[in-house]
Amino acid sequence: MDRRRVRARPLTPQERREALIDATLPLLYAHGRAITTKLIAETAGVAEGTIFRVFDSKDELIDAAVERAFAPGEMLARIEEIDPEAPLREKLLKLAAILQQRFRAIFGLMRTLGQMGPPKHLLDEDGRAAVEQTRAAMVALIAADAWRLSVTPEMLVHMLRMLTFAGSNEQIADGQLLTPEQIVDTLLNGVQKI
């Protein structure tokens, strides 16, 4: 029996960047910008110098992790998993829960990082396109129910996002967060045709 150790294929620089971002993101939620490259390296299971082979600085790595946190990929995938044939209320409840989890995570990250507003990358063309892609997916999900509404699906999604945003922020909601049920029932009772 051959007992030679088989070495794992070395990661490409892009794969190494992604692995370091993956390791850094949860640390940001816990420690903010006070994390050290030593802690990041330990969490990623690499030598500290490895970080600087793919990132110019700790700040560049943190910025990449923050950008990942705001990327809509996971949220968009969860929206696309919702059954478009489900009843309207059920679809809205799932959307409200997804949005609420997203907003609460982002608010927590921003608070830990000491940020008052969204990262700059969300304000550029790509950032706006990502937000629009998510909004379009939500509109498409409820489009078949347009006949039941007194507002357009676009307006309903806007209202859902705004009420969920406000109802998920500790400061805006005066510490009384809204549940997805409260958000959706408030919307439906105000927009559903009788």
Backbone as JSON Lines, residues from 0, in Angstrom:
{"i":0,"aa":"M","n":[0.85,-1.17,0.0],"ca":[0.0,0.0,0.0],"c":[0.9,1.24,0.0]}
{"i":1,"aa":"D","n":[0.62,2.16,-0.87],"ca":[1.4,3.38,-0.99],"c":[0.86,4.4,0.02]}
{"i":2,"aa":"R","n":[1.73,4.79,0.96],"ca":[1.29,5.7,2.03],"c":[1.8,7.12,1.84]}
{"i":3,"aa":"R","n":[2.18,7.45,0.65],"ca":[2.64,8.81,0.42],"c":[1.48,9.77,0.58]}
{"i":4,"aa":"R","n":[1.78,10.91,1.15],"ca":[0.74,11.93,1.32],"c":[0.48,12.6,0.0]}
{"i":5,"aa":"V","n":[-0.79,12.75,-0.28],"ca":[-1.19,13.46,-1.5],"c":[-1.43,14.9,-1.1]}
{"i":6,"aa":"R","n":[-0.71,15.78,-1.72],"ca":[-0.85,17.2,-1.4],"c":[-2.03,17.77,-2.16]}
{"i":7,"aa":"A","n":[-2.75,18.62,-1.48],"ca":[-3.87,19.28,-2.13],"c":[-3.34,20.24,-3.19]}
{"i":8,"aa":"R","n":[-4.13,20.43,-4.21],"ca":[-3.78,21.36,-5.27],"c":[-3.7,22.76,-4.66]}
{"i":9,"aa":"P","n":[-2.64,23.49,-4.94],"ca":[-2.55,24.85,-4.4],"c":[-3.66,25.74,-4.98]}
{"i":10,"aa":"L","n":[-4.11,26.66,-4.16],"ca":[-5.16,27.56,-4.61],"c":[-4.59,28.61,-5.55]}
{"i":11,"aa":"T","n":[-5.4,28.99,-6.53],"ca":[-5.02,30.09,-7.4],"c":[-5.11,31.38,-6.58]}
{"i":12,"aa":"P","n":[-4.5,32.46,-7.03],"ca":[-4.63,33.72,-6.29],"c":[-6.09,34.13,-6.09]}
{"i":13,"aa":"Q","n":[-6.94,33.94,-7.08],"ca":[-8.36,34.3,-6.93],"c":[-9.05,33.41,-5.9]}
{"i":14,"aa":"E","n":[-8.75,32.12,-5.94],"ca":[-9.32,31.22,-4.94],"c":[-8.84,31.58,-3.53]}
{"i":15,"aa":"R","n":[-7.58,31.96,-3.41],"ca":[-7.03,32.36,-2.12],"c":[-7.72,33.64,-1.63]}
{"i":16,"aa":"R","n":[-7.95,34.6,-2.54],"ca":[-8.66,35.84,-2.18],"c":[-10.05,35.5,-1.63]}
{"i":17,"aa":"E","n":[-10.76,34.63,-2.35],"ca":[-12.12,34.26,-1.94],"c":[-12.1,33.57,-0.57]}
{"i":18,"aa":"A","n":[-11.14,32.69,-0.35],"ca":[-11.04,31.99,0.94],"c":[-10.75,32.97,2.07]}
{"i":19,"aa":"L","n":[-9.91,33.95,1.82],"ca":[-9.61,34.95,2.85],"c":[-10.81,35.86,3.12]}
{"i":20,"aa":"I","n":[-11.53,36.21,2.08],"ca":[-12.75,37.0,2.27],"c":[-13.76,36.2,3.09]}
{"i":21,"aa":"D","n":[-13.92,34.92,2.76],"ca":[-14.83,34.05,3.51],"c":[-14.46,33.99,4.99]}
{"i":22,"aa":"A","n":[-13.17,33.93,5.28],"ca":[-12.72,33.86,6.67],"c":[-12.88,35.21,7.37]}
{"i":23,"aa":"T","n":[-12.73,36.3,6.64],"ca":[-12.77,37.64,7.23],"c":[-14.18,38.1,7.56]}
{"i":24,"aa":"L","n":[-15.14,37.76,6.74],"ca":[-16.49,38.3,6.9],"c":[-17.09,38.04,8.28]}
{"i":25,"aa":"P","n":[-17.09,36.8,8.79],"ca":[-17.66,36.61,10.13],"c":[-16.87,37.35,11.22]}
{"i":26,"aa":"L","n":[-15.58,37.52,11.0],"ca":[-14.77,38.26,11.97],"c":[-15.17,39.74,12.0]}
{"i":27,"aa":"L","n":[-15.55,40.27,10.85],"ca":[-15.99,41.67,10.8],"c":[-17.26,41.87,11.61]}
{"i":28,"aa":"Y","n":[-18.19,40.92,11.54],"ca":[-19.42,41.03,12.31],"c":[-19.12,41.05,13.81]}
{"i":29,"aa":"A","n":[-18.1,40.31,14.2],"ca":[-17.77,40.21,15.63],"c":[-16.84,41.32,16.12]}
{"i":30,"aa":"H","n":[-15.87,41.74,15.29],"ca":[-14.82,42.64,15.76],"c":[-14.73,43.96,15.01]}
{"i":31,"aa":"G","n":[-15.43,44.1,13.91],"ca":[-15.29,45.31,13.11],"c":[-13.89,45.42,12.53]}
{"i":32,"aa":"R","n":[-13.48,46.63,12.26],"ca":[-12.17,46.88,11.66],"c":[-11.0,46.61,12.61]}
{"i":33,"aa":"A","n":[-11.3,46.3,13.86],"ca":[-10.25,46.04,14.84],"c":[-9.62,44.65,14.66]}
{"i":34,"aa":"I","n":[-10.13,43.85,13.75],"ca":[-9.53,42.53,13.55],"c":[-8.09,42.68,13.1]}
{"i":35,"aa":"T","n":[-7.3,41.69,13.43],"ca":[-5.9,41.7,13.04],"c":[-5.67,40.73,11.9]}
{"i":36,"aa":"T","n":[-4.6,40.95,11.16],"ca":[-4.27,40.0,10.1],"c":[-3.89,38.64,10.7]}
{"i":37,"aa":"K","n":[-3.37,38.66,11.91],"ca":[-3.04,37.4,12.59],"c":[-4.32,36.59,12.82]}
{"i":38,"aa":"L","n":[-5.38,37.24,13.3],"ca":[-6.65,36.55,13.54],"c":[-7.25,36.05,12.23]}
{"i":39,"aa":"I","n":[-7.18,36.87,11.2],"ca":[-7.69,36.45,9.88],"c":[-6.93,35.23,9.4]}
{"i":40,"aa":"A","n":[-5.61,35.27,9.5],"ca":[-4.78,34.15,9.05],"c":[-5.09,32.88,9.83]}
{"i":41,"aa":"E","n":[-5.22,33.0,11.15],"ca":[-5.56,31.83,11.97],"c":[-6.91,31.25,11.56]}
{"i":42,"aa":"T","n":[-7.88,32.12,11.35],"ca":[-9.21,31.66,10.96],"c":[-9.18,30.99,9.59]}
{"i":43,"aa":"A","n":[-8.4,31.54,8.69],"ca":[-8.31,30.98,7.33],"c":[-7.38,29.78,7.26]}
{"i":44,"aa":"G","n":[-6.59,29.54,8.32],"ca":[-5.66,28.42,8.31],"c":[-4.47,28.63,7.4]}
{"i":45,"aa":"V","n":[-3.99,29.88,7.32],"ca":[-2.84,30.2,6.48],"c":[-1.84,31.01,7.28]}
{"i":46,"aa":"A","n":[-0.66,31.16,6.72],"ca":[0.34,32.04,7.32],"c":[-0.08,33.48,7.1]}
{"i":47,"aa":"E","n":[0.26,34.35,8.03],"ca":[-0.14,35.76,7.94],"c":[0.35,36.41,6.64]}
{"i":48,"aa":"G","n":[1.54,36.05,6.2],"ca":[2.09,36.62,4.97],"c":[1.3,36.28,3.73]}
{"i":49,"aa":"T","n":[0.54,35.18,3.79],"ca":[-0.28,34.76,2.65],"c":[-1.3,35.85,2.28]}
{"i":50,"aa":"I","n":[-1.79,36.54,3.29],"ca":[-2.77,37.6,3.04],"c":[-2.2,38.64,2.09]}
{"i":51,"aa":"F","n":[-0.94,38.99,2.29],"ca":[-0.33,40.07,1.52],"c":[0.19,39.62,0.16]}
{"i":52,"aa":"R","n":[0.02,38.35,-0.15],"ca":[0.32,37.87,-1.51],"c":[-0.85,38.14,-2.44]}
{"i":53,"aa":"V","n":[-2.04,38.3,-1.85],"ca":[-3.22,38.52,-2.7],"c":[-3.96,39.82,-2.4]}
{"i":54,"aa":"F","n":[-3.63,40.47,-1.29],"ca":[-4.19,41.78,-0.94],"c":[-3.03,42.72,-0.61]}
{"i":55,"aa":"D","n":[-3.17,43.96,-1.02],"ca":[-2.11,44.95,-0.74],"c":[-2.08,45.36,0.73]}
{"i":56,"aa":"S","n":[-3.25,45.26,1.4],"ca":[-3.31,45.7,2.79],"c":[-4.49,45.03,3.48]}
{"i":57,"aa":"K","n":[-4.5,45.13,4.8],"ca":[-5.64,44.63,5.57],"c":[-6.9,45.39,5.18]}
{"i":58,"aa":"D","n":[-6.77,46.7,4.96],"ca":[-7.93,47.5,4.58],"c":[-8.53,47.04,3.26]}
{"i":59,"aa":"E","n":[-7.68,46.65,2.31],"ca":[-8.19,46.15,1.03],"c":[-8.98,44.86,1.24]}
{"i":60,"aa":"L","n":[-8.48,43.98,2.09],"ca":[-9.19,42.74,2.41],"c":[-10.52,43.05,3.1]}
{"i":61,"aa":"I","n":[-10.51,43.96,4.06],"ca":[-11.75,44.32,4.76],"c":[-12.75,44.92,3.78]}
{"i":62,"aa":"D","n":[-12.29,45.8,2.9],"ca":[-13.19,46.39,1.92],"c":[-13.8,45.32,1.01]}
{"i":63,"aa":"A","n":[-13.0,44.34,0.62],"ca":[-13.51,43.25,-0.22],"c":[-14.55,42.42,0.54]}
{"i":64,"aa":"A","n":[-14.32,42.2,1.84],"ca":[-15.28,41.45,2.65],"c":[-16.58,42.23,2.83]}
{"i":65,"aa":"V","n":[-16.46,43.54,3.04],"ca":[-17.66,44.38,3.16],"c":[-18.44,44.36,1.85]}
{"i":66,"aa":"E","n":[-17.73,44.46,0.75],"ca":[-18.4,44.41,-0.55],"c":[-19.14,43.09,-0.72]}
{"i":67,"aa":"R","n":[-18.53,41.99,-0.29],"ca":[-19.18,40.68,-0.36],"c":[-20.43,40.66,0.5]}
{"i":68,"aa":"A","n":[-20.37,41.26,1.7],"ca":[-21.52,41.28,2.6],"c":[-22.72,41.97,1.97]}
{"i":69,"aa":"F","n":[-22.45,42.99,1.17],"ca":[-23.53,43.75,0.54],"c":[-23.95,43.17,-0.81]}
{"i":70,"aa":"A","n":[-23.21,42.2,-1.33],"ca":[-23.56,41.61,-2.62],"c":[-24.88,40.86,-2.51]}
{"i":71,"aa":"P","n":[-25.72,40.94,-3.53],"ca":[-27.06,40.36,-3.43],"c":[-27.14,38.87,-3.75]}
{"i":72,"aa":"G","n":[-26.04,38.22,-4.06],"ca":[-26.07,36.84,-4.54],"c":[-26.9,35.88,-3.71]}
{"i":73,"aa":"E","n":[-26.57,35.75,-2.44],"ca":[-27.3,34.8,-1.58],"c":[-28.76,35.2,-1.42]}
{"i":74,"aa":"M","n":[-29.02,36.48,-1.24],"ca":[-30.39,36.94,-1.09],"c":[-31.18,36.68,-2.37]}
{"i":75,"aa":"L","n":[-30.58,36.96,-3.5],"ca":[-31.24,36.73,-4.79],"c":[-31.56,35.24,-4.96]}
{"i":76,"aa":"A","n":[-30.64,34.39,-4.6],"ca":[-30.87,32.94,-4.71],"c":[-32.05,32.51,-3.83]}
{"i":77,"aa":"R","n":[-32.13,33.07,-2.62],"ca":[-33.25,32.73,-1.73],"c":[-34.58,33.23,-2.29]}
{"i":78,"aa":"I","n":[-34.59,34.4,-2.9],"ca":[-35.81,34.91,-3.52],"c":[-36.24,34.0,-4.66]}
{"i":79,"aa":"E","n":[-35.29,33.56,-5.45],"ca":[-35.6,32.7,-6.6],"c":[-36.09,31.32,-6.18]}
{"i":80,"aa":"E","n":[-35.86,30.92,-4.93],"ca":[-36.35,29.63,-4.42],"c":[-37.83,29.68,-4.04]}
{"i":81,"aa":"I","n":[-38.4,30.87,-3.91],"ca":[-39.8,30.99,-3.51],"c":[-40.7,30.54,-4.66]}
{"i":82,"aa":"D","n":[-41.68,29.73,-4.35],"ca":[-42.6,29.2,-5.35],"c":[-43.48,30.32,-5.89]}
{"i":83,"aa":"P","n":[-43.38,30.64,-7.19],"ca":[-44.2,31.71,-7.75],"c":[-45.69,31.38,-7.76]}
{"i":84,"aa":"E","n":[-46.03,30.11,-7.59],"ca":[-47.44,29.69,-7.56],"c":[-48.04,29.74,-6.17]}
{"i":85,"aa":"A","n":[-47.23,30.03,-5.17],"ca":[-47.72,30.1,-3.79],"c":[-48.69,31.28,-3.65]}
{"i":86,"aa":"P","n":[-49.54,31.25,-2.62],"ca":[-50.44,32.39,-2.39],"c":[-49.62,33.67,-2.13]}
{"i":87,"aa":"L","n":[-50.21,34.81,-2.49],"ca":[-49.54,36.1,-2.36],"c":[-49.01,36.34,-0.95]}
{"i":88,"aa":"R","n":[-49.83,36.11,0.06],"ca":[-49.4,36.38,1.44],"c":[-48.18,35.54,1.79]}
{"i":89,"aa":"E","n":[-48.18,34.27,1.38],"ca":[-47.05,33.39,1.67],"c":[-45.78,33.89,1.0]}
{"i":90,"aa":"K","n":[-45.89,34.33,-0.26],"ca":[-44.72,34.86,-0.97],"c":[-44.2,36.12,-0.27]}
{"i":91,"aa":"L","n":[-45.11,36.99,0.12],"ca":[-44.71,38.23,0.79],"c":[-44.08,37.95,2.15]}
{"i":92,"aa":"L","n":[-44.6,36.98,2.88],"ca":[-44.0,36.62,4.17],"c":[-42.56,36.15,3.98]}
{"i":93,"aa":"K","n":[-42.34,35.33,2.97],"ca":[-40.99,34.84,2.71],"c":[-40.08,35.98,2.28]}
{"i":94,"aa":"L","n":[-40.59,36.88,1.43],"ca":[-39.79,38.03,1.03],"c":[-39.46,38.92,2.23]}
{"i":95,"aa":"A","n":[-40.45,39.18,3.08],"ca":[-40.22,40.02,4.26],"c":[-39.18,39.38,5.18]}
{"i":96,"aa":"A","n":[-39.24,38.07,5.36],"ca":[-38.26,37.38,6.22],"c":[-36.86,37.48,5.63]}
{"i":97,"aa":"I","n":[-36.74,37.29,4.31],"ca":[-35.44,37.39,3.65],"c":[-34.89,38.8,3.77]}
{"i":98,"aa":"L","n":[-35.73,39.79,3.48],"ca":[-35.3,41.18,3.58],"c":[-34.91,41.54,5.01]}
{"i":99,"aa":"Q","n":[-35.72,41.1,5.97],"ca":[-35.44,41.43,7.36],"c":[-34.1,40.84,7.81]}
{"i":100,"aa":"Q","n":[-33.86,39.59,7.47],"ca":[-32.58,38.98,7.83],"c":[-31.42,39.74,7.19]}
{"i":101,"aa":"R","n":[-31.6,40.11,5.94],"ca":[-30.56,40.85,5.22],"c":[-30.31,42.22,5.88]}
{"i":102,"aa":"F","n":[-31.39,42.98,6.12],"ca":[-31.24,44.3,6.71],"c":[-30.61,44.22,8.1]}
{"i":103,"aa":"R","n":[-31.06,43.29,8.92],"ca":[-30.52,43.18,10.28],"c":[-29.02,42.84,10.26]}
{"i":104,"aa":"A","n":[-28.64,41.95,9.35],"ca":[-27.22,41.6,9.22],"c":[-26.41,42.81,8.77]}
{"i":105,"aa":"I","n":[-26.92,43.52,7.79],"ca":[-26.21,44.7,7.28],"c":[-26.14,45.8,8.33]}
{"i":106,"aa":"F","n":[-27.25,46.04,9.04],"ca":[-27.24,47.05,10.1],"c":[-26.21,46.69,11.16]}
{"i":107,"aa":"G","n":[-26.15,45.41,11.53],"ca":[-25.19,44.95,12.53],"c":[-23.76,45.16,12.06]}
{"i":108,"aa":"L","n":[-23.5,44.84,10.8],"ca":[-22.16,45.02,10.25],"c":[-21.79,46.5,10.22]}
{"i":109,"aa":"M","n":[-22.7,47.33,9.76],"ca":[-22.42,48.77,9.69],"c":[-22.16,49.34,11.08]}
{"i":110,"aa":"R","n":[-22.93,48.9,12.06],"ca":[-22.75,49.37,13.43],"c":[-21.37,48.95,13.95]}
{"i":111,"aa":"T","n":[-20.99,47.69,13.71],"ca":[-19.69,47.19,14.16],"c":[-18.54,47.93,13.48]}
{"i":112,"aa":"L","n":[-18.75,48.27,12.21],"ca":[-17.7,48.98,11.46],"c":[-17.71,50.48,11.72]}
{"i":113,"aa":"G","n":[-18.75,50.97,12.38],"ca":[-18.85,52.4,12.64],"c":[-19.25,53.19,11.4]}
{"i":114,"aa":"Q","n":[-19.91,52.55,10.45],"ca":[-20.36,53.22,9.23],"c":[-21.76,53.79,9.42]}
{"i":115,"aa":"M","n":[-21.97,54.96,8.88],"ca":[-23.29,55.58,8.97],"c":[-24.11,55.36,7.71]}
{"i":116,"aa":"G","n":[-23.47,55.05,6.61],"ca":[-24.19,54.85,5.35],"c":[-23.63,53.66,4.61]}
{"i":117,"aa":"P","n":[-24.24,53.35,3.48],"ca":[-23.78,52.19,2.72],"c":[-22.38,52.42,2.15]}
{"i":118,"aa":"P","n":[-21.67,51.33,1.85],"ca":[-20.35,51.47,1.24],"c":[-20.45,52.17,-0.11]}
{"i":119,"aa":"K","n":[-19.38,52.81,-0.51],"ca":[-19.37,53.57,-1.76],"c":[-19.71,52.72,-2.98]}
{"i":120,"aa":"H","n":[-19.31,51.45,-2.96],"ca":[-19.53,50.63,-4.14],"c":[-21.02,50.44,-4.43]}
{"i":121,"aa":"L","n":[-21.89,50.58,-3.44],"ca":[-23.32,50.45,-3.69],"c":[-23.88,51.64,-4.44]}
{"i":122,"aa":"L","n":[-23.17,52.72,-4.44],"ca":[-23.64,53.92,-5.1],"c":[-23.17,54.0,-6.55]}
{"i":123,"aa":"D","n":[-22.27,53.1,-6.97],"ca":[-21.81,53.15,-8.35],"c":[-22.77,52.36,-9.24]}
{"i":124,"aa":"E","n":[-22.49,52.34,-10.51],"ca":[-23.4,51.72,-11.49],"c":[-23.63,50.24,-11.2]}
{"i":125,"aa":"D","n":[-22.57,49.5,-10.87],"ca":[-22.7,48.07,-10.58],"c":[-23.54,47.84,-9.33]}
{"i":126,"aa":"G","n":[-23.33,48.67,-8.31],"ca":[-24.09,48.54,-7.07],"c":[-25.56,48.8,-7.3]}
{"i":127,"aa":"R","n":[-25.87,49.84,-8.06],"ca":[-27.27,50.13,-8.36],"c":[-27.9,49.02,-9.2]}
{"i":128,"aa":"A","n":[-27.11,48.44,-10.12],"ca":[-27.61,47.35,-10.96],"c":[-27.93,46.12,-10.11]}
{"i":129,"aa":"A","n":[-27.12,45.85,-9.1],"ca":[-27.36,44.7,-8.22],"c":[-28.64,44.9,-7.42]}
{"i":130,"aa":"V","n":[-28.85,46.11,-6.91],"ca":[-30.08,46.41,-6.17],"c":[-31.29,46.26,-7.1]}
{"i":131,"aa":"E","n":[-31.16,46.75,-8.33],"ca":[-32.27,46.65,-9.29],"c":[-32.56,45.2,-9.65]}
{"i":132,"aa":"Q","n":[-31.53,44.37,-9.75],"ca":[-31.71,42.95,-10.06],"c":[-32.54,42.27,-8.96]}
{"i":133,"aa":"T","n":[-32.25,42.6,-7.73],"ca":[-32.99,42.03,-6.6],"c":[-34.44,42.51,-6.62]}
{"i":134,"aa":"R","n":[-34.6,43.8,-6.84],"ca":[-35.95,44.37,-6.89],"c":[-36.77,43.73,-8.02]}
{"i":135,"aa":"A","n":[-36.15,43.55,-9.18],"ca":[-36.83,42.95,-10.32],"c":[-37.25,41.51,-10.02]}
{"i":136,"aa":"A","n":[-36.43,40.77,-9.3],"ca":[-36.79,39.4,-8.93],"c":[-38.0,39.38,-8.01]}
{"i":137,"aa":"M","n":[-38.08,40.34,-7.09],"ca":[-39.24,40.41,-6.19],"c":[-40.5,40.79,-6.97]}
{"i":138,"aa":"V","n":[-40.37,41.74,-7.88],"ca":[-41.52,42.16,-8.7],"c":[-42.0,40.98,-9.54]}
{"i":139,"aa":"A","n":[-41.08,40.27,-10.17],"ca":[-41.45,39.12,-11.01],"c":[-42.18,38.06,-10.19]}
{"i":140,"aa":"L","n":[-41.78,37.89,-8.94],"ca":[-42.4,36.88,-8.08],"c":[-43.87,37.19,-7.81]}
{"i":141,"aa":"I","n":[-44.21,38.46,-7.69],"ca":[-45.61,38.8,-7.36],"c":[-46.4,39.33,-8.55]}
{"i":142,"aa":"A","n":[-45.78,39.37,-9.72],"ca":[-46.45,39.93,-10.91],"c":[-47.77,39.24,-11.24]}
{"i":143,"aa":"A","n":[-47.83,37.93,-11.05],"ca":[-49.06,37.2,-11.37],"c":[-50.23,37.61,-10.47]}
{"i":144,"aa":"D","n":[-49.94,38.23,-9.35],"ca":[-50.98,38.66,-8.41],"c":[-51.39,40.11,-8.61]}
{"i":145,"aa":"A","n":[-50.91,40.74,-9.67],"ca":[-51.19,42.16,-9.9],"c":[-52.68,42.46,-9.92]}
{"i":146,"aa":"W","n":[-53.45,41.55,-10.45],"ca":[-54.9,41.78,-10.56],"c":[-55.56,41.92,-9.19]}
{"i":147,"aa":"R","n":[-54.92,41.42,-8.14],"ca":[-55.49,41.48,-6.79],"c":[-55.13,42.75,-6.04]}
{"i":148,"aa":"L","n":[-54.26,43.55,-6.62],"ca":[-53.7,44.68,-5.9],"c":[-54.26,46.01,-6.37]}
{"i":149,"aa":"S","n":[-54.29,46.98,-5.46],"ca":[-54.7,48.34,-5.82],"c":[-53.49,49.2,-6.18]}
{"i":150,"aa":"V","n":[-52.28,48.62,-6.1],"ca":[-51.04,49.27,-6.51],"c":[-50.31,48.33,-7.46]}
{"i":151,"aa":"T","n":[-49.34,48.85,-8.16],"ca":[-48.56,47.99,-9.07],"c":[-47.66,47.06,-8.26]}
{"i":152,"aa":"P","n":[-47.24,45.95,-8.83],"ca":[-46.27,45.08,-8.14],"c":[-44.99,45.85,-7.77]}
{"i":153,"aa":"E","n":[-44.57,46.77,-8.62],"ca":[-43.37,47.57,-8.33],"c":[-43.58,48.39,-7.06]}
{"i":154,"aa":"M","n":[-44.77,49.0,-6.93],"ca":[-45.04,49.82,-5.74],"c":[-45.15,48.93,-4.5]}
{"i":155,"aa":"L","n":[-45.77,47.76,-4.63],"ca":[-45.87,46.86,-3.49],"c":[-44.48,46.44,-3.01]}
{"i":156,"aa":"V","n":[-43.59,46.13,-3.93],"ca":[-42.22,45.76,-3.56],"c":[-41.53,46.94,-2.88]}
{"i":157,"aa":"H","n":[-41.73,48.14,-3.41],"ca":[-41.15,49.33,-2.79],"c":[-41.66,49.49,-1.35]}
{"i":158,"aa":"M","n":[-42.96,49.35,-1.18],"ca":[-43.55,49.49,0.15],"c":[-43.05,48.4,1.09]}
{"i":159,"aa":"L","n":[-42.95,47.17,0.58],"ca":[-42.45,46.05,1.38],"c":[-41.02,46.32,1.83]}
{"i":160,"aa":"R","n":[-40.19,46.78,0.91],"ca":[-38.79,47.07,1.25],"c":[-38.7,48.19,2.29]}
{"i":161,"aa":"M","n":[-39.46,49.25,2.1],"ca":[-39.37,50.38,3.02],"c":[-39.9,50.03,4.41]}
{"i":162,"aa":"L","n":[-41.02,49.35,4.48],"ca":[-41.58,48.98,5.78],"c":[-40.67,47.96,6.48]}
{"i":163,"aa":"T","n":[-40.12,47.04,5.72],"ca":[-39.21,46.05,6.31],"c":[-37.92,46.73,6.77]}
{"i":164,"aa":"F","n":[-37.42,47.66,5.97],"ca":[-36.21,48.41,6.35],"c":[-36.43,49.13,7.67]}
{"i":165,"aa":"A","n":[-37.51,49.89,7.75],"ca":[-37.79,50.66,8.97],"c":[-38.11,49.73,10.14]}
{"i":166,"aa":"G","n":[-38.87,48.69,9.88],"ca":[-39.28,47.78,10.94],"c":[-38.2,46.82,11.4]}
{"i":167,"aa":"S","n":[-37.05,46.84,10.73],"ca":[-35.93,45.96,11.09],"c":[-34.76,46.71,11.7]}
{"i":168,"aa":"N","n":[-34.88,48.03,11.79],"ca":[-33.81,48.87,12.31],"c":[-34.16,49.27,13.74]}
{"i":169,"aa":"E","n":[-33.32,48.86,14.69],"ca":[-33.57,49.13,16.11],"c":[-33.86,50.6,16.39]}
{"i":170,"aa":"Q","n":[-33.07,51.49,15.8],"ca":[-33.23,52.91,16.08],"c":[-34.51,53.47,15.45]}
{"i":171,"aa":"I","n":[-34.76,53.13,14.21],"ca":[-35.95,53.64,13.53],"c":[-37.21,53.09,14.19]}
{"i":172,"aa":"A","n":[-37.18,51.81,14.57],"ca":[-38.36,51.15,15.14],"c":[-38.47,51.35,16.65]}
{"i":173,"aa":"D","n":[-37.65,52.23,17.21],"ca":[-37.67,52.48,18.66],"c":[-37.58,51.2,19.47]}
{"i":174,"aa":"G","n":[-36.78,50.26,18.98],"ca":[-36.58,49.01,19.69],"c":[-37.72,48.01,19.57]}
{"i":175,"aa":"Q","n":[-38.77,48.36,18.82],"ca":[-39.92,47.46,18.65],"c":[-39.95,46.97,17.2]}
{"i":176,"aa":"L","n":[-39.12,45.97,16.92],"ca":[-39.03,45.46,15.56],"c":[-40.34,44.81,15.14]}
{"i":177,"aa":"L","n":[-40.65,44.97,13.85],"ca":[-41.85,44.34,13.3],"c":[-41.52,42.92,12.86]}
{"i":178,"aa":"T","n":[-42.48,42.02,12.99],"ca":[-42.32,40.66,12.47],"c":[-42.69,40.67,10.99]}
{"i":179,"aa":"P","n":[-42.25,39.67,10.23],"ca":[-42.7,39.58,8.85],"c":[-44.23,39.56,8.74]}
{"i":180,"aa":"E","n":[-44.9,38.9,9.69],"ca":[-46.37,38.86,9.66],"c":[-46.96,40.25,9.83]}
{"i":181,"aa":"Q","n":[-46.42,41.04,10.75],"ca":[-46.93,42.39,10.95],"c":[-46.7,43.25,9.71]}
{"i":182,"aa":"I","n":[-45.55,43.1,9.1],"ca":[-45.23,43.87,7.89],"c":[-46.19,43.51,6.77]}
{"i":183,"aa":"V","n":[-46.34,42.23,6.5],"ca":[-47.17,41.78,5.38],"c":[-48.64,42.07,5.64]}
{"i":184,"aa":"D","n":[-49.12,41.83,6.84],"ca":[-50.52,42.11,7.12],"c":[-50.83,43.59,7.02]}
{"i":185,"aa":"T","n":[-49.9,44.44,7.42],"ca":[-50.09,45.88,7.26],"c":[-50.2,46.24,5.78]}
{"i":186,"aa":"L","n":[-49.33,45.68,4.98],"ca":[-49.36,45.95,3.55],"c":[-50.62,45.42,2.88]}
{"i":187,"aa":"L","n":[-50.93,44.16,3.12],"ca":[-52.06,43.56,2.45],"c":[-53.39,44.17,2.84]}
{"i":188,"aa":"N","n":[-53.54,44.52,4.07],"ca":[-54.79,45.13,4.49],"c":[-54.94,46.52,3.9]}
{"i":189,"aa":"G","n":[-53.84,47.12,3.47],"ca":[-53.91,48.44,2.87],"c":[-53.93,48.41,1.36]}
{"i":190,"aa":"V","n":[-53.49,47.31,0.73],"ca":[-53.39,47.31,-0.73],"c":[-54.24,46.23,-1.4]}
{"i":191,"aa":"Q","n":[-54.72,45.29,-0.67],"ca":[-55.48,44.2,-1.3],"c":[-56.88,44.68,-1.65]}
{"i":192,"aa":"K","n":[-57.29,44.4,-2.88],"ca":[-58.64,44.78,-3.31],"c":[-59.66,43.96,-2.54]}
{"i":193,"aa":"I","n":[-60.77,44.6,-2.25],"ca":[-61.84,43.92,-1.51],"c":[-62.8,43.27,-2.47]}
